[in-house]
Amino acid sequence: DAKTTQPTSMDCAEGRAANLPCNHSTISGNEYVYWYRQIHSQGPQYIIHGLKNNETNEMASLIITEDRKSSTLILPHATLRDTAVYYCIVRVGTGGFKTIFGAGTRLFVKA
Amino acid sequence: GAVVSQHPSWVICKSGTSVKIECRSLDFQATTMFWYRQFPKQSLMLMATSNEGSKATYEQGVEKDKFLINHASLTLSTLTVTSAHPEDSSFYICSVAGGSHEQYFGPGTRLTVT
């Protein structure tokens, strides 16, 4: 079973920041938080991951609470092409471990 | 990141026939690959973990005799849907496990069984 809880859907205005929350209250000490997204009819795309520190890359920022029980993915300037399903996943860090997907959040970016 | 391809991108077959889907890691030697299935408006469901040179590990509820997985090399894994039925119609996605953290997904194969 997925170890995360996300809102079913969210809307965001184009050009504004999109803040996608995720609860993972049962996360273990050796588990990372990963975010992927899936644009319609495509394979998932990796966005970002983190253990306990906040992380930023060219796509997004990841804010993890101090107790690590929740996190927020931030798309700083959402565009229409960011409309997708966003998955928050918790798992150990080695690539060989299987990734279990939850229901994700369907983000609609509107003009 | 690694580039992962799938072939075919879509396929239509008749009920009772078998269909083979290929997953290739184009620039990365993958000892582990994963196969997922996704029904419309649903999330990805892990079907099996494919390890190079050994038998695949199937998730609970997935019929290993129906979904045959072969991972014969570090760059190729195949999923064969045997005796396909309309309820097997789905979007099949493979992924390649990197050395650390990385997991790269293929573009998916849409299977329609008529």
PDB file of C-alpha atoms in Angstrom:
ATOM      1  CA  ASP A   1       0.000   0.000   0.000  1.00  0.00           C
ATOM      2  CA  ALA A   2       1.084   3.555  -0.673  1.00  0.00           C
ATOM      3  CA  LYS A   3       2.424   5.317   2.403  1.00  0.00           C
ATOM      4  CA  THR A   4       1.354   8.794   1.389  1.00  0.00           C
ATOM      5  CA  THR A   5      -1.816  10.900   1.348  1.00  0.00           C
ATOM      6  CA  GLN A   6      -2.363  13.603  -1.241  1.00  0.00           C
ATOM      7  CA  PRO A   7      -5.347  15.750  -2.249  1.00  0.00           C
ATOM      8  CA  THR A   8      -7.202  14.327  -5.209  1.00  0.00           C
ATOM      9  CA  SER A   9      -6.979  17.451  -7.335  1.00  0.00           C
ATOM     10  CA  MET A  10      -5.828  21.053  -7.295  1.00  0.00           C
ATOM     11  CA  ASP A  11      -6.092  24.074  -9.543  1.00  0.00           C
ATOM     12  CA  CYS A  12      -3.440  26.688 -10.149  1.00  0.00           C
ATOM     13  CA  ALA A  13      -3.330  29.831 -12.259  1.00  0.00           C
ATOM     14  CA  GLU A  14      -0.688  29.977 -14.931  1.00  0.00           C
ATOM     15  CA  GLY A  15       2.381  31.890 -13.758  1.00  0.00           C
ATOM     16  CA  ARG A  16       1.589  31.379 -10.101  1.00  0.00           C
ATOM     17  CA  ALA A  17       3.300  28.990  -7.729  1.00  0.00           C
ATOM     18  CA  ALA A  18       1.722  25.555  -7.360  1.00  0.00           C
ATOM     19  CA  ASN A  19       2.082  24.075  -3.882  1.00  0.00           C
ATOM     20  CA  LEU A  20       1.302  20.371  -3.710  1.00  0.00           C
ATOM     21  CA  PRO A  21       1.095  18.869  -0.208  1.00  0.00           C
ATOM     22  CA  CYS A  22       1.803  15.310   0.844  1.00  0.00           C
ATOM     23  CA  ASN A  23       1.388  13.553   4.167  1.00  0.00           C
ATOM     24  CA  HIS A  24       3.678  10.662   5.035  1.00  0.00           C
ATOM     25  CA  SER A  25       3.296  10.296   8.774  1.00  0.00           C
ATOM     26  CA  THR A  26       4.662   6.727   8.893  1.00  0.00           C
ATOM     27  CA  ILE A  27       7.895   7.476   7.056  1.00  0.00           C
ATOM     28  CA  SER A  28      10.920   5.565   8.336  1.00  0.00           C
ATOM     29  CA  GLY A  29      14.306   7.058   9.047  1.00  0.00           C
ATOM     30  CA  ASN A  30      15.925   5.545   5.976  1.00  0.00           C
ATOM     31  CA  GLU A  31      13.145   6.466   3.567  1.00  0.00           C
ATOM     32  CA  TYR A  32      13.298   9.314   1.130  1.00  0.00           C
ATOM     33  CA  VAL A  33      10.486  11.424  -0.289  1.00  0.00           C
ATOM     34  CA  TYR A  34      10.262  11.302  -4.078  1.00  0.00           C
ATOM     35  CA  TRP A  35       8.052  13.240  -6.434  1.00  0.00           C
ATOM     36  CA  TYR A  36       7.133  12.115  -9.923  1.00  0.00           C
ATOM     37  CA  ARG A  37       4.612  13.435 -12.370  1.00  0.00           C
ATOM     38  CA  GLN A  38       2.724  11.843 -15.205  1.00  0.00           C
ATOM     39  CA  ILE A  39       1.437  13.830 -18.103  1.00  0.00           C
ATOM     40  CA  HIS A  40      -1.505  12.227 -19.843  1.00  0.00           C
ATOM     41  CA  SER A  41      -0.642   8.999 -21.687  1.00  0.00           C
ATOM     42  CA  GLN A  42       3.072   9.216 -20.908  1.00  0.00           C
ATOM     43  CA  GLY A  43       5.383   7.449 -18.490  1.00  0.00           C
ATOM     44  CA  PRO A  44       6.114   9.076 -15.127  1.00  0.00           C
ATOM     45  CA  GLN A  45       8.850  11.691 -14.949  1.00  0.00           C
ATOM     46  CA  TYR A  46      11.140  12.154 -11.969  1.00  0.00           C
ATOM     47  CA  ILE A  47      10.968  15.617 -10.419  1.00  0.00           C
ATOM     48  CA  ILE A  48      12.890  15.728  -7.178  1.00  0.00           C
ATOM     49  CA  HIS A  49      13.688  13.809  -4.002  1.00  0.00           C
ATOM     50  CA  GLY A  50      14.881  14.546  -0.479  1.00  0.00           C
ATOM     51  CA  LEU A  51      15.617  12.983   2.876  1.00  0.00           C
ATOM     52  CA  LYS A  52      15.221  15.748   5.434  1.00  0.00           C
ATOM     53  CA  ASN A  53      16.670  18.926   3.988  1.00  0.00           C
ATOM     54  CA  ASN A  54      14.825  21.142   1.580  1.00  0.00           C
ATOM     55  CA  GLU A  55      15.859  20.581  -1.998  1.00  0.00           C
ATOM     56  CA  THR A  56      15.689  22.651  -5.177  1.00  0.00           C
ATOM     57  CA  ASN A  57      16.415  21.861  -8.787  1.00  0.00           C
ATOM     58  CA  GLU A  58      15.545  23.364 -12.134  1.00  0.00           C
ATOM     59  CA  MET A  59      12.046  21.933 -12.021  1.00  0.00           C
ATOM     60  CA  ALA A  60      10.840  22.410  -8.469  1.00  0.00           C
ATOM     61  CA  SER A  61      11.509  22.836  -4.775  1.00  0.00           C
ATOM     62  CA  LEU A  62      10.795  20.282  -2.077  1.00  0.00           C
ATOM     63  CA  ILE A  63      10.044  21.408   1.450  1.00  0.00           C
ATOM     64  CA  ILE A  64      10.105  18.675   4.105  1.00  0.00           C
ATOM     65  CA  THR A  65       8.865  19.394   7.607  1.00  0.00           C
ATOM     66  CA  GLU A  66      11.263  18.962  10.485  1.00  0.00           C
ATOM     67  CA  ASP A  67       9.453  15.860  11.748  1.00  0.00           C
ATOM     68  CA  ARG A  68       9.433  14.533   8.154  1.00  0.00           C
ATOM     69  CA  LYS A  69       5.767  13.635   8.383  1.00  0.00           C
ATOM     70  CA  SER A  70       4.781  15.867   5.503  1.00  0.00           C
ATOM     71  CA  SER A  71       6.233  17.686   2.546  1.00  0.00           C
ATOM     72  CA  THR A  72       5.297  20.193  -0.137  1.00  0.00           C
ATOM     73  CA  LEU A  73       6.332  20.244  -3.761  1.00  0.00           C
ATOM     74  CA  ILE A  74       6.536  23.743  -5.157  1.00  0.00           C
ATOM     75  CA  LEU A  75       6.421  24.571  -8.846  1.00  0.00           C
ATOM     76  CA  PRO A  76       7.457  28.233  -8.698  1.00  0.00           C
ATOM     77  CA  HIS A  77       5.874  29.449 -11.925  1.00  0.00           C
ATOM     78  CA  ALA A  78       3.356  26.950 -13.193  1.00  0.00           C
ATOM     79  CA  THR A  79       2.705  26.703 -16.922  1.00  0.00           C
ATOM     80  CA  LEU A  80      -0.041  24.943 -18.829  1.00  0.00           C
ATOM     81  CA  ARG A  81       2.428  22.132 -19.556  1.00  0.00           C
ATOM     82  CA  ASP A  82       2.664  21.405 -15.848  1.00  0.00           C
ATOM     83  CA  THR A  83      -0.883  20.033 -15.912  1.00  0.00           C
ATOM     84  CA  ALA A  84      -0.361  16.426 -14.828  1.00  0.00           C
ATOM     85  CA  VAL A  85      -0.838  13.923 -12.026  1.00  0.00           C
ATOM     86  CA  TYR A  86       1.790  14.409  -9.334  1.00  0.00           C
ATOM     87  CA  TYR A  87       2.824  11.461  -7.203  1.00  0.00           C
ATOM     88  CA  CYS A  88       4.475  11.726  -3.807  1.00  0.00           C
ATOM     89  CA  ILE A  89       6.296   8.495  -2.961  1.00  0.00           C
ATOM     90  CA  VAL A  90       8.183   7.298   0.071  1.00  0.00           C
ATOM     91  CA  ARG A  91      10.804   4.605  -0.273  1.00  0.00           C
ATOM     92  CA  VAL A  92      14.384   3.713   0.563  1.00  0.00           C
ATOM     93  CA  GLY A  93      17.011   5.417  -1.509  1.00  0.00           C
ATOM     94  CA  THR A  94      18.555   2.699  -3.624  1.00  0.00           C
ATOM     95  CA  GLY A  95      17.229   2.590  -7.158  1.00  0.00           C
ATOM     96  CA  GLY A  96      16.654  -1.132  -7.050  1.00  0.00           C
ATOM     97  CA  PHE A  97      13.790  -0.825  -4.591  1.00  0.00           C
ATOM     98  CA  LYS A  98      10.353  -0.890  -6.120  1.00  0.00           C
ATOM     99  CA  THR A  99       8.313   2.277  -6.299  1.00  0.00           C
ATOM    100  CA  ILE A 100       4.697   1.999  -5.199  1.00  0.00           C
ATOM    101  CA  PHE A 101       2.385   4.684  -6.538  1.00  0.00           C
ATOM    102  CA  GLY A 102      -0.568   6.109  -4.668  1.00  0.00           C
ATOM    103  CA  ALA A 103      -3.448   7.964  -6.241  1.00  0.00           C
ATOM    104  CA  GLY A 104      -1.534  11.220  -6.684  1.00  0.00           C
ATOM    105  CA  THR A 105      -2.806  14.776  -7.125  1.00  0.00           C
ATOM    106  CA  ARG A 106      -4.264  15.871 -10.432  1.00  0.00           C
ATOM    107  CA  LEU A 107      -3.009  19.428 -10.978  1.00  0.00           C
ATOM    108  CA  PHE A 108      -4.853  21.628 -13.442  1.00  0.00           C
ATOM    109  CA  VAL A 109      -2.990  24.748 -14.495  1.00  0.00           C
ATOM    110  CA  LYS A 110      -5.432  27.266 -15.946  1.00  0.00           C
ATOM    111  CA  ALA A 111      -4.732  30.215 -18.203  1.00  0.00           C
TER     112      ALA A 111
ATOM    113  CA  GLY B   1      19.079  10.344 -16.820  1.00  0.00           C
ATOM    114  CA  ALA B   2      18.711   7.012 -18.507  1.00  0.00           C
ATOM    115  CA  VAL B   3      16.685   6.780 -21.680  1.00  0.00           C
ATOM    116  CA  VAL B   4      14.117   4.011 -21.678  1.00  0.00           C
ATOM    117  CA  SER B   5      12.185   2.954 -24.747  1.00  0.00           C
ATOM    118  CA  GLN B   6       9.238   0.636 -25.202  1.00  0.00           C
ATOM    119  CA  HIS B   7       8.068  -1.161 -28.289  1.00  0.00           C
ATOM    120  CA  PRO B   8       5.469  -1.089 -29.559  1.00  0.00           C
ATOM    121  CA  SER B   9       3.958   2.185 -28.348  1.00  0.00           C
ATOM    122  CA  TRP B  10       0.512   0.798 -29.014  1.00  0.00           C
ATOM    123  CA  VAL B  11      -0.862  -2.552 -30.142  1.00  0.00           C
ATOM    124  CA  ILE B  12      -4.253  -4.017 -30.941  1.00  0.00           C
ATOM    125  CA  CYS B  13      -4.665  -7.767 -30.777  1.00  0.00           C
ATOM    126  CA  LYS B  14      -7.463 -10.288 -30.871  1.00  0.00           C
ATOM    127  CA  SER B  15      -8.675 -12.117 -27.828  1.00  0.00           C
ATOM    128  CA  GLY B  16      -6.759 -15.332 -27.245  1.00  0.00           C
ATOM    129  CA  THR B  17      -3.532 -14.231 -28.876  1.00  0.00           C
ATOM    130  CA  SER B  18      -0.262 -13.322 -27.157  1.00  0.00           C
ATOM    131  CA  VAL B  19       1.489  -9.983 -27.264  1.00  0.00           C
ATOM    132  CA  LYS B  20       5.096  -9.186 -26.457  1.00  0.00           C
ATOM    133  CA  ILE B  21       6.171  -5.766 -25.188  1.00  0.00           C
ATOM    134  CA  GLU B  22       9.831  -4.779 -25.131  1.00  0.00           C
ATOM    135  CA  CYS B  23      11.509  -2.447 -22.694  1.00  0.00           C
ATOM    136  CA  ARG B  24      14.989  -1.224 -23.533  1.00  0.00           C
ATOM    137  CA  SER B  25      17.439   0.781 -21.512  1.00  0.00           C
ATOM    138  CA  LEU B  26      19.272   2.670 -24.220  1.00  0.00           C
ATOM    139  CA  ASP B  27      22.214   4.083 -22.323  1.00  0.00           C
ATOM    140  CA  PHE B  28      22.262   2.315 -18.991  1.00  0.00           C
ATOM    141  CA  GLN B  29      22.892  -1.238 -17.922  1.00  0.00           C
ATOM    142  CA  ALA B  30      19.926  -2.164 -15.803  1.00  0.00           C
ATOM    143  CA  THR B  31      20.120  -5.127 -13.493  1.00  0.00           C
ATOM    144  CA  THR B  32      16.598  -4.382 -12.302  1.00  0.00           C
ATOM    145  CA  MET B  33      13.545  -3.363 -14.259  1.00  0.00           C
ATOM    146  CA  PHE B  34       9.956  -2.989 -13.163  1.00  0.00           C
ATOM    147  CA  TRP B  35       6.696  -3.523 -15.003  1.00  0.00           C
ATOM    148  CA  TYR B  36       3.573  -1.533 -14.223  1.00  0.00           C
ATOM    149  CA  ARG B  37       0.018  -1.569 -15.507  1.00  0.00           C
ATOM    150  CA  GLN B  38      -2.300   1.412 -15.516  1.00  0.00           C
ATOM    151  CA  PHE B  39      -6.033   1.422 -16.203  1.00  0.00           C
ATOM    152  CA  PRO B  40      -7.791   4.617 -17.317  1.00  0.00           C
ATOM    153  CA  LYS B  41      -7.975   7.284 -14.619  1.00  0.00           C
ATOM    154  CA  GLN B  42      -6.145   5.055 -12.166  1.00  0.00           C
ATOM    155  CA  SER B  43      -2.659   5.042 -10.731  1.00  0.00           C
ATOM    156  CA  LEU B  44       0.191   2.799 -11.768  1.00  0.00           C
ATOM    157  CA  MET B  45       0.069  -0.692 -10.333  1.00  0.00           C
ATOM    158  CA  LEU B  46       3.327  -2.581  -9.942  1.00  0.00           C
ATOM    159  CA  MET B  47       3.125  -5.979 -11.594  1.00  0.00           C
ATOM    160  CA  ALA B  48       6.589  -7.422 -11.197  1.00  0.00           C
ATOM    161  CA  THR B  49      10.251  -6.813 -10.617  1.00  0.00           C
ATOM    162  CA  SER B  50      12.522  -8.127 -13.328  1.00  0.00           C
ATOM    163  CA  ASN B  51      16.098  -9.034 -12.482  1.00  0.00           C
ATOM    164  CA  GLU B  52      18.661  -9.753 -15.166  1.00  0.00           C
ATOM    165  CA  GLY B  53      19.471 -13.423 -15.415  1.00  0.00           C
ATOM    166  CA  SER B  54      16.915 -14.603 -12.884  1.00  0.00           C
ATOM    167  CA  LYS B  55      13.198 -15.144 -12.539  1.00  0.00           C
ATOM    168  CA  ALA B  56      10.952 -12.168 -12.091  1.00  0.00           C
ATOM    169  CA  THR B  57       9.252 -11.470  -8.786  1.00  0.00           C
ATOM    170  CA  TYR B  58       5.523 -10.928  -9.186  1.00  0.00           C
ATOM    171  CA  GLU B  59       3.305  -8.832  -6.963  1.00  0.00           C
ATOM    172  CA  GLN B  60       0.425 -10.467  -5.195  1.00  0.00           C
ATOM    173  CA  GLY B  61      -2.508 -11.091  -7.487  1.00  0.00           C
ATOM    174  CA  VAL B  62      -0.505 -10.958 -10.715  1.00  0.00           C
ATOM    175  CA  GLU B  63      -0.568 -14.234 -12.644  1.00  0.00           C
ATOM    176  CA  LYS B  64       2.976 -15.171 -13.567  1.00  0.00           C
ATOM    177  CA  ASP B  65       1.847 -17.658 -16.197  1.00  0.00           C
ATOM    178  CA  LYS B  66      -0.208 -15.002 -17.916  1.00  0.00           C
ATOM    179  CA  PHE B  67       2.338 -12.212 -17.789  1.00  0.00           C
ATOM    180  CA  LEU B  68       5.649 -13.736 -18.782  1.00  0.00           C
ATOM    181  CA  ILE B  69       8.689 -11.619 -18.073  1.00  0.00           C
ATOM    182  CA  ASN B  70      12.131 -12.221 -19.520  1.00  0.00           C
ATOM    183  CA  HIS B  71      15.119 -10.094 -18.591  1.00  0.00           C
ATOM    184  CA  ALA B  72      17.790 -11.709 -20.710  1.00  0.00           C
ATOM    185  CA  SER B  73      20.257  -8.845 -20.875  1.00  0.00           C
ATOM    186  CA  LEU B  74      21.176  -5.680 -19.040  1.00  0.00           C
ATOM    187  CA  THR B  75      19.382  -3.576 -21.618  1.00  0.00           C
ATOM    188  CA  LEU B  76      16.263  -5.564 -22.468  1.00  0.00           C
ATOM    189  CA  SER B  77      13.275  -6.893 -20.583  1.00  0.00           C
ATOM    190  CA  THR B  78      10.171  -8.260 -22.257  1.00  0.00           C
ATOM    191  CA  LEU B  79       6.624  -8.694 -21.012  1.00  0.00           C
ATOM    192  CA  THR B  80       4.451 -11.196 -22.851  1.00  0.00           C
ATOM    193  CA  VAL B  81       0.725 -11.111 -22.238  1.00  0.00           C
ATOM    194  CA  THR B  82      -0.434 -14.628 -23.026  1.00  0.00           C
ATOM    195  CA  SER B  83      -3.931 -15.527 -24.160  1.00  0.00           C
ATOM    196  CA  ALA B  84      -4.964 -11.908 -23.947  1.00  0.00           C
ATOM    197  CA  HIS B  85      -8.510 -10.965 -23.054  1.00  0.00           C
ATOM    198  CA  PRO B  86     -10.296  -7.615 -23.252  1.00  0.00           C
ATOM    199  CA  GLU B  87      -9.777  -7.083 -19.514  1.00  0.00           C
ATOM    200  CA  ASP B  88      -6.010  -7.098 -20.180  1.00  0.00           C
ATOM    201  CA  SER B  89      -6.411  -3.916 -22.196  1.00  0.00           C
ATOM    202  CA  SER B  90      -4.319  -1.377 -20.352  1.00  0.00           C
ATOM    203  CA  PHE B  91      -1.317   0.942 -20.431  1.00  0.00           C
ATOM    204  CA  TYR B  92       1.853  -1.015 -19.642  1.00  0.00           C
ATOM    205  CA  ILE B  93       4.888   0.901 -18.412  1.00  0.00           C
ATOM    206  CA  CYS B  94       8.371  -0.313 -17.607  1.00  0.00           C
ATOM    207  CA  SER B  95      11.025   1.375 -15.537  1.00  0.00           C
ATOM    208  CA  VAL B  96      14.737   0.976 -15.078  1.00  0.00           C
ATOM    209  CA  ALA B  97      16.410   1.170 -11.702  1.00  0.00           C
ATOM    210  CA  GLY B  98      19.537   3.275 -11.537  1.00  0.00           C
ATOM    211  CA  GLY B  99      22.397   2.818  -9.149  1.00  0.00           C
ATOM    212  CA  SER B 100      21.131   5.226  -6.542  1.00  0.00           C
ATOM    213  CA  HIS B 101      17.767   6.935  -6.231  1.00  0.00           C
ATOM    214  CA  GLU B 102      17.141   6.974  -9.926  1.00  0.00           C
ATOM    215  CA  GLN B 103      14.257   5.191 -11.538  1.00  0.00           C
ATOM    216  CA  TYR B 104      13.558   5.999 -15.155  1.00  0.00           C
ATOM    217  CA  PHE B 105      10.282   5.199 -16.836  1.00  0.00           C
ATOM    218  CA  GLY B 106       9.503   4.238 -20.381  1.00  0.00           C
ATOM    219  CA  PRO B 107       6.853   6.014 -22.455  1.00  0.00           C
ATOM    220  CA  GLY B 108       4.390   3.161 -22.070  1.00  0.00           C
ATOM    221  CA  THR B 109       2.630   0.705 -24.371  1.00  0.00           C
ATOM    222  CA  ARG B 110      -1.104   0.869 -24.867  1.00  0.00           C
ATOM    223  CA  LEU B 111      -2.611  -2.573 -25.369  1.00  0.00           C
ATOM    224  CA  THR B 112      -6.126  -3.015 -26.700  1.00  0.00           C
ATOM    225  CA  VAL B 113      -7.561  -6.506 -26.874  1.00  0.00           C
ATOM    226  CA  THR B 114     -10.608  -6.904 -29.092  1.00  0.00           C
TER     227      THR B 114
END
